[in-house]
Amino acid sequence: MPHVLLIRPLCAGDEPEFAEPLGIERLAGYLRAAGAAEVTVLDRRLYQQERRADLARSRFWDDVREACAEREPSVVGLSLMTFADVPDALRIISRMRSLYPTARLVAGGLYVTTDPKGAQTRLPRAVTLLSGEGELSLLAFVTGEPERTEPLTPDGWALPYRPDLERYAALGCAVNMQTSRGCPGACTFCATPQLVAELRRWQPRSLSLVVDEMEAEAARLARDGLPAVFNFVDDDFGPLERVEELAYELRRRQLRVAFALEMRLASLIGQTDLAARLSSLHEAGLTRVFVGVESLEPSTLRRWHKAYDVERLPEVLAACAEAGIMLQAGYILWHADQTVTGACAEVEALARMGLYSHRAGLSRLIVFPGCALAEADSDSMGFQRMDALAERFYQQFSEQSQALARAWTSAALREPYEVAKAHLTGDETRVEALCHTLDEVNVRSLELFRKLAQEELSSTYATEQDTAQGATSS
């Protein structure tokens, strides 16, 4: 039986949000379920995070050698989420070619799927690129047999192979799960609507299978005295009724867990008895819902093909608050059509709703490869270019709020897990401390934003007046 080594590389710069590598865990589970290979899963980021937390158990390359001591790998696979994964992927490829010259190299992941030309340009020719979900194509690559022609449905996914589940949980990571693929949305800043039909079409997994997986992993965590905290990584978990079906199944099995998920605002707006239904879901374990608010400006939402009734957003916020569910809102304040005046108006509206955060104040549209805006003008970091005044203000706010950004990021990354853990244990001490930090940072951020905006707009007005007077005098 061949030995397959699946690796997640380091991300260049700071780790944006550390979590288990569900992509390669799912691929490993499928290969193992098919009896096609012995699989080793190694995550470079896990070693990095354990060193930072003084929990280091071993070194990455030592574990590679140990895993391959009896049987060298016949296939080495890399999972790349974004371009930021490429530099370390190149280092791994170079080292693997030296250690195991006969191993075949393969790469996949979101980056390869949405930017195949970029991946082809940046990775060596010896690396085979596989796009899409990956199970069927990787199985064919490993076995040398023809790839199955019919697509793999979500009910055909295998249980992910999570050899290091407890190590991630010890670092405060939820168990990542995928319960569907695709998304019914058509947002122009997202790559999903541009994918081939079988990948962009929303397809749900049987909730019975989902809870089977939750039950199995919750039992593992319980043996180590770790809380059963789950995070669904779907672009869209689905309608509210599907969340209620999940809650019903959890109650039926008397499974005590906490979970977070992502929904579209359209699935919440206009729902009858929303607060009561969310309260029932909270009792079943739902602690956080992520929604893409993106903008409060209807014309901006129309350009982005992001449809929801902005006027009814407060109803959803009130229902979540009443139910005790944390609502995390995605927002894109800065983009090519934004002005400093417009940003100020949106920030004040966010503040009135209780949605302003330091992250929202700095949020900026990234032109990801593969999205409908991919041809739009962007800078070296992938941000959509703005006019000179907006860019100047953004950079000034970013530079003067670096300490706030560090404090906010540190607390915000820990908050979802601690909220879920508190739901299970009843101890909210850590949550209260984190919320206090975030509230304090957000207040200071808002004060700084207002101060800089007033200075910028006053300066701009003075310059316009001087120009007008000069024109009159001449």
Coordinates of C-alpha atoms in Angstrom, one line a residue:
M1 CA 0.0 0.0 0.0
P2 CA 1.5 3.4 -1.0
H3 CA 2.4 5.9 1.7
V4 CA 0.9 9.4 1.1
L5 CA 2.1 12.4 3.0
L6 CA -0.3 15.4 3.1
I7 CA 1.0 18.7 4.4
R8 CA -0.4 22.2 5.1
P9 CA 2.4 24.8 4.7
L10 CA 3.0 27.9 6.7
C11 CA 1.2 31.1 5.8
A12 CA 3.5 34.0 5.0
G13 CA 3.2 36.7 7.6
D14 CA 1.0 36.3 10.6
E15 CA -1.4 33.4 10.8
P16 CA -4.8 35.0 10.1
E17 CA -6.9 32.6 12.1
F18 CA -5.4 29.3 13.2
A19 CA -7.7 26.2 12.8
E20 CA -7.3 22.6 11.9
P21 CA -6.6 21.8 8.2
L22 CA -10.0 20.3 7.3
G23 CA -9.0 20.1 3.6
I24 CA -6.2 17.6 4.0
E25 CA -8.0 15.8 6.8
R26 CA -11.0 15.1 4.6
L27 CA -8.7 13.9 1.7
A28 CA -6.8 11.7 4.2
G29 CA -10.1 10.2 5.5
Y30 CA -11.3 9.5 1.9
L31 CA -8.1 7.7 0.9
R32 CA -8.2 5.6 4.1
A33 CA -11.9 4.8 3.7
A34 CA -11.1 3.6 0.1
G35 CA -8.3 1.4 1.4
A36 CA -6.0 3.2 -1.1
A37 CA -3.1 4.3 1.0
E38 CA -1.4 4.7 4.4
V39 CA -1.7 8.4 5.1
T40 CA 0.3 10.8 7.3
V41 CA -1.2 14.3 7.9
L42 CA 1.2 17.0 9.0
D43 CA 0.4 20.7 9.6
R44 CA 3.3 23.1 9.7
R45 CA 1.1 25.7 11.4
L46 CA 0.3 23.3 14.3
Y47 CA 4.0 23.1 15.2
Q48 CA 4.3 26.9 14.9
Q49 CA 1.4 27.5 17.2
E50 CA 2.5 25.0 19.8
R51 CA 5.9 26.6 19.9
R52 CA 4.3 30.0 20.6
A53 CA 2.1 28.4 23.3
D54 CA 5.1 26.6 24.9
L55 CA 3.4 23.3 24.1
A56 CA 5.9 22.1 21.5
R57 CA 6.2 18.3 21.4
S58 CA 8.5 17.8 18.5
R59 CA 9.9 19.4 15.3
F60 CA 8.2 19.2 12.0
W61 CA 11.1 17.7 10.0
D62 CA 11.8 15.2 12.8
D63 CA 8.2 14.0 12.6
V64 CA 8.5 13.7 8.8
R65 CA 11.6 11.5 9.1
E66 CA 9.9 9.4 11.8
A67 CA 6.7 8.9 9.7
C68 CA 8.8 7.9 6.7
A69 CA 11.4 5.8 8.5
E70 CA 9.9 2.5 7.6
R71 CA 8.2 3.5 4.3
E72 CA 9.2 6.5 2.2
P73 CA 6.3 8.5 0.8
S74 CA 5.3 7.7 -2.8
V75 CA 3.1 10.8 -2.9
V76 CA 3.6 14.2 -1.2
G77 CA 0.6 16.5 -1.3
L78 CA 0.3 20.1 -0.4
S79 CA -2.8 22.1 0.4
L80 CA -2.7 25.8 -0.5
M81 CA -5.4 28.2 0.7
T82 CA -4.0 31.4 -0.7
F83 CA -0.9 32.8 -2.5
A84 CA 0.5 33.4 1.0
D85 CA 1.0 29.6 1.3
V86 CA 3.3 29.5 -1.7
P87 CA 6.7 30.5 -0.3
D88 CA 6.7 27.8 2.4
A89 CA 5.3 25.3 -0.1
L90 CA 8.3 25.9 -2.3
R91 CA 10.6 25.3 0.7
I92 CA 8.8 22.0 1.5
I93 CA 9.0 20.9 -2.2
S94 CA 12.7 21.6 -2.3
R95 CA 13.4 19.7 0.9
M96 CA 11.1 16.8 -0.1
R97 CA 12.9 16.4 -3.5
S98 CA 16.1 16.1 -1.6
L99 CA 14.9 13.7 1.1
Y100 CA 12.6 11.5 -1.1
P101 CA 13.5 12.0 -4.8
T102 CA 11.2 9.3 -6.0
A103 CA 8.0 10.7 -4.4
R104 CA 5.5 12.3 -6.7
L105 CA 4.4 15.8 -5.8
V106 CA 0.9 17.1 -6.0
A107 CA -0.8 20.4 -4.9
G108 CA -4.5 21.4 -4.5
G109 CA -6.7 23.6 -2.4
L110 CA -8.6 26.9 -2.9
Y111 CA -5.6 28.7 -4.4
V112 CA -5.0 26.1 -7.0
T113 CA -8.8 25.9 -7.8
T114 CA -9.4 29.7 -8.1
D115 CA -6.0 30.7 -9.6
P116 CA -4.7 27.8 -11.6
K117 CA -2.6 30.0 -13.9
G118 CA -0.9 31.6 -10.9
A119 CA -0.3 28.2 -9.2
Q120 CA 1.1 26.9 -12.5
T121 CA 3.5 29.8 -12.8
R122 CA 4.7 29.8 -9.2
L123 CA 5.1 26.1 -8.5
P124 CA 7.6 23.8 -10.2
R125 CA 6.6 21.8 -13.3
A126 CA 7.1 18.6 -11.4
V127 CA 4.2 19.4 -9.2
T128 CA 0.8 18.1 -10.4
L129 CA -2.1 20.5 -9.8
L130 CA -5.5 19.1 -8.8
S131 CA -8.5 21.5 -8.5
G132 CA -11.9 21.1 -7.0
E133 CA -13.0 19.1 -4.0
G134 CA -10.0 16.8 -4.5
E135 CA -11.1 13.4 -3.2
L136 CA -11.7 11.7 -6.5
S137 CA -8.8 13.3 -8.4
L138 CA -6.3 12.5 -5.6
L139 CA -7.5 8.9 -5.3
A140 CA -6.9 8.5 -9.0
F141 CA -3.5 10.2 -8.8
V142 CA -2.5 7.9 -5.9
T143 CA -3.8 4.6 -7.4
G144 CA -3.1 5.3 -11.1
E145 CA -6.7 4.3 -11.9
P146 CA -9.1 6.4 -14.1
E147 CA -10.9 9.1 -12.1
R148 CA -14.6 8.4 -11.5
T149 CA -16.7 10.6 -13.8
E150 CA -19.7 11.2 -11.6
P151 CA -19.1 13.9 -9.0
L152 CA -18.8 13.0 -5.3
T153 CA -21.9 14.3 -3.4
P154 CA -21.6 15.5 0.2
D155 CA -23.1 12.3 1.5
G156 CA -20.2 10.5 -0.2
W157 CA -17.6 12.3 1.9
A158 CA -15.7 10.1 4.4
L159 CA -15.1 10.9 8.0
P160 CA -12.1 13.2 8.1
Y161 CA -8.9 11.7 9.5
R162 CA -7.9 13.8 12.5
P163 CA -4.9 12.3 14.1
D164 CA -4.1 15.5 16.0
L165 CA -7.6 16.5 17.1
E166 CA -6.7 16.9 20.8
R167 CA -3.7 19.0 20.0
Y168 CA -5.8 21.6 18.1
A169 CA -8.4 21.6 20.9
A170 CA -5.7 22.2 23.5
L171 CA -4.8 25.3 21.6
G172 CA -8.4 26.6 21.7
C173 CA -9.5 25.4 18.2
A174 CA -13.0 24.2 17.5
V175 CA -13.5 21.1 15.5
N176 CA -14.0 22.2 11.9
M177 CA -16.7 20.6 9.9
Q178 CA -18.2 20.9 6.4
T179 CA -21.9 20.1 6.0
S180 CA -22.5 21.3 2.5
R181 CA -20.7 22.7 -0.6
G182 CA -21.4 25.6 -2.8
C183 CA -23.4 28.7 -2.1
P184 CA -26.7 30.1 -3.6
G185 CA -25.2 33.6 -3.5
A186 CA -23.7 35.5 -6.5
C187 CA -21.4 38.0 -4.7
T188 CA -18.9 39.5 -7.1
F189 CA -16.1 39.6 -4.5
C190 CA -16.4 35.8 -3.9
A191 CA -14.8 33.1 -6.1
T192 CA -17.5 30.5 -5.5
P193 CA -20.1 31.9 -8.0
Q194 CA -17.4 31.6 -10.7
L195 CA -16.6 27.9 -10.1
V196 CA -17.9 25.1 -12.3
A197 CA -21.5 24.2 -11.7
E198 CA -21.0 21.1 -9.5
L199 CA -18.8 23.1 -7.1
R200 CA -20.9 26.3 -6.9
R201 CA -24.3 24.7 -6.6
W202 CA -25.3 24.4 -2.9
Q203 CA -25.6 20.8 -1.9
P204 CA -26.2 19.8 1.7
R205 CA -25.0 16.7 3.5
S206 CA -27.4 14.5 5.4
L207 CA -27.7 15.9 9.0
S208 CA -27.7 12.4 10.3
L209 CA -24.2 11.9 8.9
V210 CA -23.2 15.3 10.2
V211 CA -24.3 14.4 13.8
D212 CA -22.6 11.0 13.4
E213 CA -19.3 12.9 12.9
M214 CA -20.0 15.3 15.8
E215 CA -20.8 12.4 18.1
A216 CA -17.6 10.6 17.2
E217 CA -15.4 13.6 17.7
A218 CA -17.2 14.7 20.9
A219 CA -16.4 11.3 22.4
R220 CA -12.7 11.7 21.6
L221 CA -12.6 15.2 23.2
A222 CA -14.5 14.0 26.3
R223 CA -11.8 11.3 26.9
D224 CA -9.3 14.1 27.2
G225 CA -11.5 16.3 29.2
L226 CA -11.9 18.8 26.4
P227 CA -15.1 20.7 25.5
A228 CA -17.1 19.6 22.4
V229 CA -16.9 22.8 20.4
F230 CA -17.6 22.7 16.6
N231 CA -17.4 25.2 13.8
F232 CA -19.2 24.6 10.5
V233 CA -17.1 26.1 7.7
D234 CA -19.7 26.1 5.0
D235 CA -20.1 29.2 2.9
D236 CA -23.7 28.9 3.8
F237 CA -25.1 26.3 6.3
G238 CA -28.5 26.7 4.7
P239 CA -31.9 28.0 5.8
L240 CA -33.0 28.4 9.4
E241 CA -35.1 25.2 9.1
R242 CA -31.9 23.2 8.5
V243 CA -30.3 24.6 11.7
E244 CA -33.5 23.5 13.5
E245 CA -33.2 20.0 12.0
L246 CA -29.6 19.8 13.3
A247 CA -30.8 20.9 16.8
Y248 CA -33.5 18.3 16.8
E249 CA -31.0 15.6 16.0
L250 CA -28.6 16.8 18.7
R251 CA -31.4 16.7 21.2
R252 CA -32.7 13.3 20.1
R253 CA -29.2 11.9 20.7
Q254 CA -28.8 13.9 23.9
L255 CA -25.5 15.3 22.5
R256 CA -24.2 18.2 24.5
V257 CA -22.1 20.4 22.2
A258 CA -21.6 24.0 21.2
F259 CA -21.4 25.1 17.6
A260 CA -21.0 28.1 15.3
L261 CA -22.0 28.4 11.7
E262 CA -22.4 30.9 8.8
M263 CA -25.7 31.9 7.2
R264 CA -26.9 34.4 4.7
L265 CA -28.9 37.3 6.1
A266 CA -31.6 36.5 3.6
S267 CA -32.2 33.2 5.6
L268 CA -32.8 35.2 8.8
I269 CA -34.6 38.4 7.7
G270 CA -38.4 38.1 7.7
Q271 CA -38.5 34.8 9.7
T272 CA -41.5 34.5 12.0
D273 CA -40.8 34.2 15.8
L274 CA -37.1 34.6 15.0
A275 CA -36.0 35.4 18.6
A276 CA -37.8 32.4 20.1
R277 CA -36.5 30.1 17.4
L278 CA -33.0 31.3 17.9
S279 CA -33.4 30.9 21.7
S280 CA -34.3 27.3 21.1
L281 CA -31.2 26.8 18.9
H282 CA -29.1 28.4 21.5
E283 CA -30.3 25.9 24.1
A284 CA -29.3 23.2 21.6
G285 CA -25.7 24.6 21.4
L286 CA -25.7 27.4 18.8
T287 CA -23.5 30.1 20.2
R288 CA -22.4 32.2 17.1
V289 CA -23.7 33.0 13.7
F290 CA -21.5 34.7 11.1
V291 CA -23.4 36.7 8.5
G292 CA -22.0 38.8 5.6
V293 CA -23.5 42.2 6.1
E294 CA -20.7 43.7 3.9
S295 CA -22.3 47.1 3.5
L296 CA -25.1 49.3 4.7
E297 CA -25.2 51.2 1.4
P298 CA -27.8 49.8 -1.0
S299 CA -26.0 51.0 -4.2
T300 CA -22.8 49.2 -3.1
L301 CA -24.7 46.0 -2.3
R302 CA -26.3 46.2 -5.8
R303 CA -22.8 46.5 -7.4
W304 CA -21.6 43.5 -5.5
H305 CA -24.8 41.4 -6.2
K306 CA -25.3 41.1 -2.5
A307 CA -29.1 41.2 -1.9
Y308 CA -30.7 41.7 1.5
D309 CA -33.1 44.2 3.0
V310 CA -30.8 46.6 5.0
E311 CA -33.7 48.2 6.8
R312 CA -34.5 44.9 8.5
L313 CA -31.0 44.2 9.7
P314 CA -31.8 45.7 13.2
E315 CA -34.5 43.0 13.6
V316 CA -32.0 40.2 13.2
L317 CA -29.6 41.9 15.6
A318 CA -32.2 42.3 18.2
A319 CA -33.3 38.7 17.9
C320 CA -29.8 37.4 18.2
A321 CA -29.2 39.5 21.3
E322 CA -32.4 38.3 22.9
A323 CA -31.5 34.7 22.2
G324 CA -28.0 35.1 23.6
I325 CA -26.3 34.3 20.3
M326 CA -23.2 36.1 19.2
L327 CA -23.7 37.6 15.7
Q328 CA -20.5 38.2 13.9
A329 CA -20.9 40.5 10.9
G330 CA -18.6 40.5 7.9
Y331 CA -18.1 44.0 6.6
I332 CA -16.2 45.7 3.7
L333 CA -15.9 49.4 4.5
W334 CA -13.2 50.4 2.1
H335 CA -13.4 49.7 -1.7
A336 CA -12.9 51.5 -5.0
D337 CA -16.2 53.5 -4.8
Q338 CA -15.7 54.5 -1.1
T339 CA -15.1 58.1 0.0
V340 CA -14.0 59.3 3.5
T341 CA -17.4 61.0 3.9
G342 CA -19.2 57.8 2.9
A343 CA -17.1 55.7 5.2
C344 CA -17.9 58.1 8.1
A345 CA -21.6 57.7 7.5
E346 CA -21.3 53.9 7.4
V347 CA -19.2 53.8 10.6
E348 CA -21.7 56.0 12.5
A349 CA -24.6 53.7 11.3
L350 CA -22.6 50.6 12.4
A351 CA -21.9 52.2 15.8
R352 CA -25.6 53.0 16.3
M353 CA -26.4 49.3 15.6
G354 CA -23.7 48.1 17.9
L355 CA -21.9 46.5 15.0
Y356 CA -18.8 48.8 14.8
S357 CA -15.5 47.0 15.5
H358 CA -11.9 47.9 14.9
R359 CA -11.9 45.2 12.2
A360 CA -14.8 46.8 10.4
G361 CA -13.0 50.2 10.5
L362 CA -10.1 48.6 8.7
S363 CA -12.0 46.1 6.5
R364 CA -11.1 46.5 2.8
L365 CA -12.1 44.7 -0.4
I366 CA -9.6 42.1 -1.5
V367 CA -9.8 41.2 -5.2
F368 CA -9.4 37.4 -4.9
P369 CA -8.3 35.4 -8.0
G370 CA -11.3 33.7 -9.5
C371 CA -14.0 36.2 -8.4
A372 CA -16.0 38.4 -10.8
L373 CA -13.9 41.4 -9.8
A374 CA -10.6 39.7 -10.6
E375 CA -9.9 42.0 -13.5
A376 CA -10.4 45.1 -11.3
D377 CA -7.4 47.2 -10.4
S378 CA -5.7 46.0 -7.2
D379 CA -2.4 46.7 -5.4
S380 CA 0.4 44.3 -4.6
M381 CA -1.5 43.0 -1.5
G382 CA -4.6 42.3 -3.6
F383 CA -6.6 45.2 -2.2
Q384 CA -8.9 47.1 -4.5
R385 CA -7.4 50.5 -5.3
M386 CA -9.1 53.6 -4.0
D387 CA -8.8 57.3 -4.7
A388 CA -5.9 59.3 -3.2
L389 CA -7.9 60.8 -0.3
A390 CA -9.5 57.5 0.8
E391 CA -6.1 55.7 0.5
R392 CA -4.4 58.4 2.6
F393 CA -7.0 58.2 5.3
Y394 CA -7.0 54.4 5.4
Q395 CA -3.2 54.3 5.7
Q396 CA -3.2 57.0 8.4
F397 CA -5.9 55.2 10.4
S398 CA -4.1 51.8 10.0
E399 CA -0.7 53.2 11.1
Q400 CA -2.1 55.0 14.1
S401 CA -4.2 52.1 15.3
Q402 CA -1.6 49.3 15.2
A403 CA -1.7 48.7 19.0
L404 CA -5.5 48.6 18.9
A405 CA -5.3 46.1 16.0
R406 CA -3.0 43.8 18.0
A407 CA -5.2 43.9 21.1
W408 CA -8.4 43.5 19.1
T409 CA -7.1 40.5 17.0
S410 CA -5.8 38.7 20.1
A411 CA -9.1 38.9 21.9
A412 CA -11.4 38.4 18.8
L413 CA -9.7 35.2 17.8
R414 CA -10.2 33.7 21.3
E415 CA -13.7 35.0 21.8
P416 CA -15.7 32.5 19.7
Y417 CA -14.1 29.4 21.4
E418 CA -14.4 30.9 24.9
V419 CA -18.1 31.8 24.3
A420 CA -18.8 28.2 23.2
K421 CA -16.8 26.8 26.1
A422 CA -18.7 29.0 28.6
H423 CA -22.0 27.8 27.1
L424 CA -21.0 24.2 28.0
T425 CA -19.4 24.9 31.4
G426 CA -21.4 27.9 32.7
D427 CA -18.2 29.7 33.6
E428 CA -18.2 33.1 31.8
T429 CA -15.1 34.6 33.5
R430 CA -12.9 34.5 30.5
V431 CA -15.7 35.6 28.1
E432 CA -16.4 38.7 30.2
A433 CA -12.7 39.7 30.2
L434 CA -12.5 39.3 26.4
C435 CA -15.7 41.2 25.8
H436 CA -14.4 44.0 28.1
T437 CA -11.2 44.2 26.0
L438 CA -13.0 44.2 22.7
D439 CA -15.5 46.8 23.9
E440 CA -12.7 49.0 25.1
V441 CA -10.7 48.7 21.9
N442 CA -13.8 49.3 19.7
V443 CA -14.6 52.5 21.7
R444 CA -11.0 53.8 21.3
S445 CA -11.0 52.8 17.6
L446 CA -14.2 54.7 16.9
E447 CA -12.8 57.8 18.7
L448 CA -9.7 57.7 16.6
F449 CA -11.6 57.1 13.4
R450 CA -13.8 60.2 14.1
K451 CA -10.8 62.3 15.1
L452 CA -8.9 61.5 11.9
A453 CA -11.9 61.9 9.7
Q454 CA -12.7 65.3 11.1
E455 CA -9.1 66.4 10.5
E456 CA -9.1 64.9 7.0
L457 CA -12.4 66.5 6.0
S458 CA -11.5 69.9 7.5
S459 CA -8.2 69.8 5.6
T460 CA -9.9 68.9 2.4
Y461 CA -12.5 71.6 2.8
A462 CA -9.7 74.2 3.5
T463 CA -7.8 73.1 0.4
E464 CA -11.0 73.4 -1.7
Q465 CA -11.6 76.9 -0.3
D466 CA -8.1 78.0 -1.1
T467 CA -8.4 76.7 -4.6
A468 CA -11.7 78.4 -5.1
Q469 CA -10.3 81.7 -3.8
G470 CA -7.3 81.4 -6.0
A471 CA -9.4 80.8 -9.1
T472 CA -11.6 83.9 -8.2
S473 CA -8.5 86.1 -7.7
S474 CA -7.0 85.1 -11.0

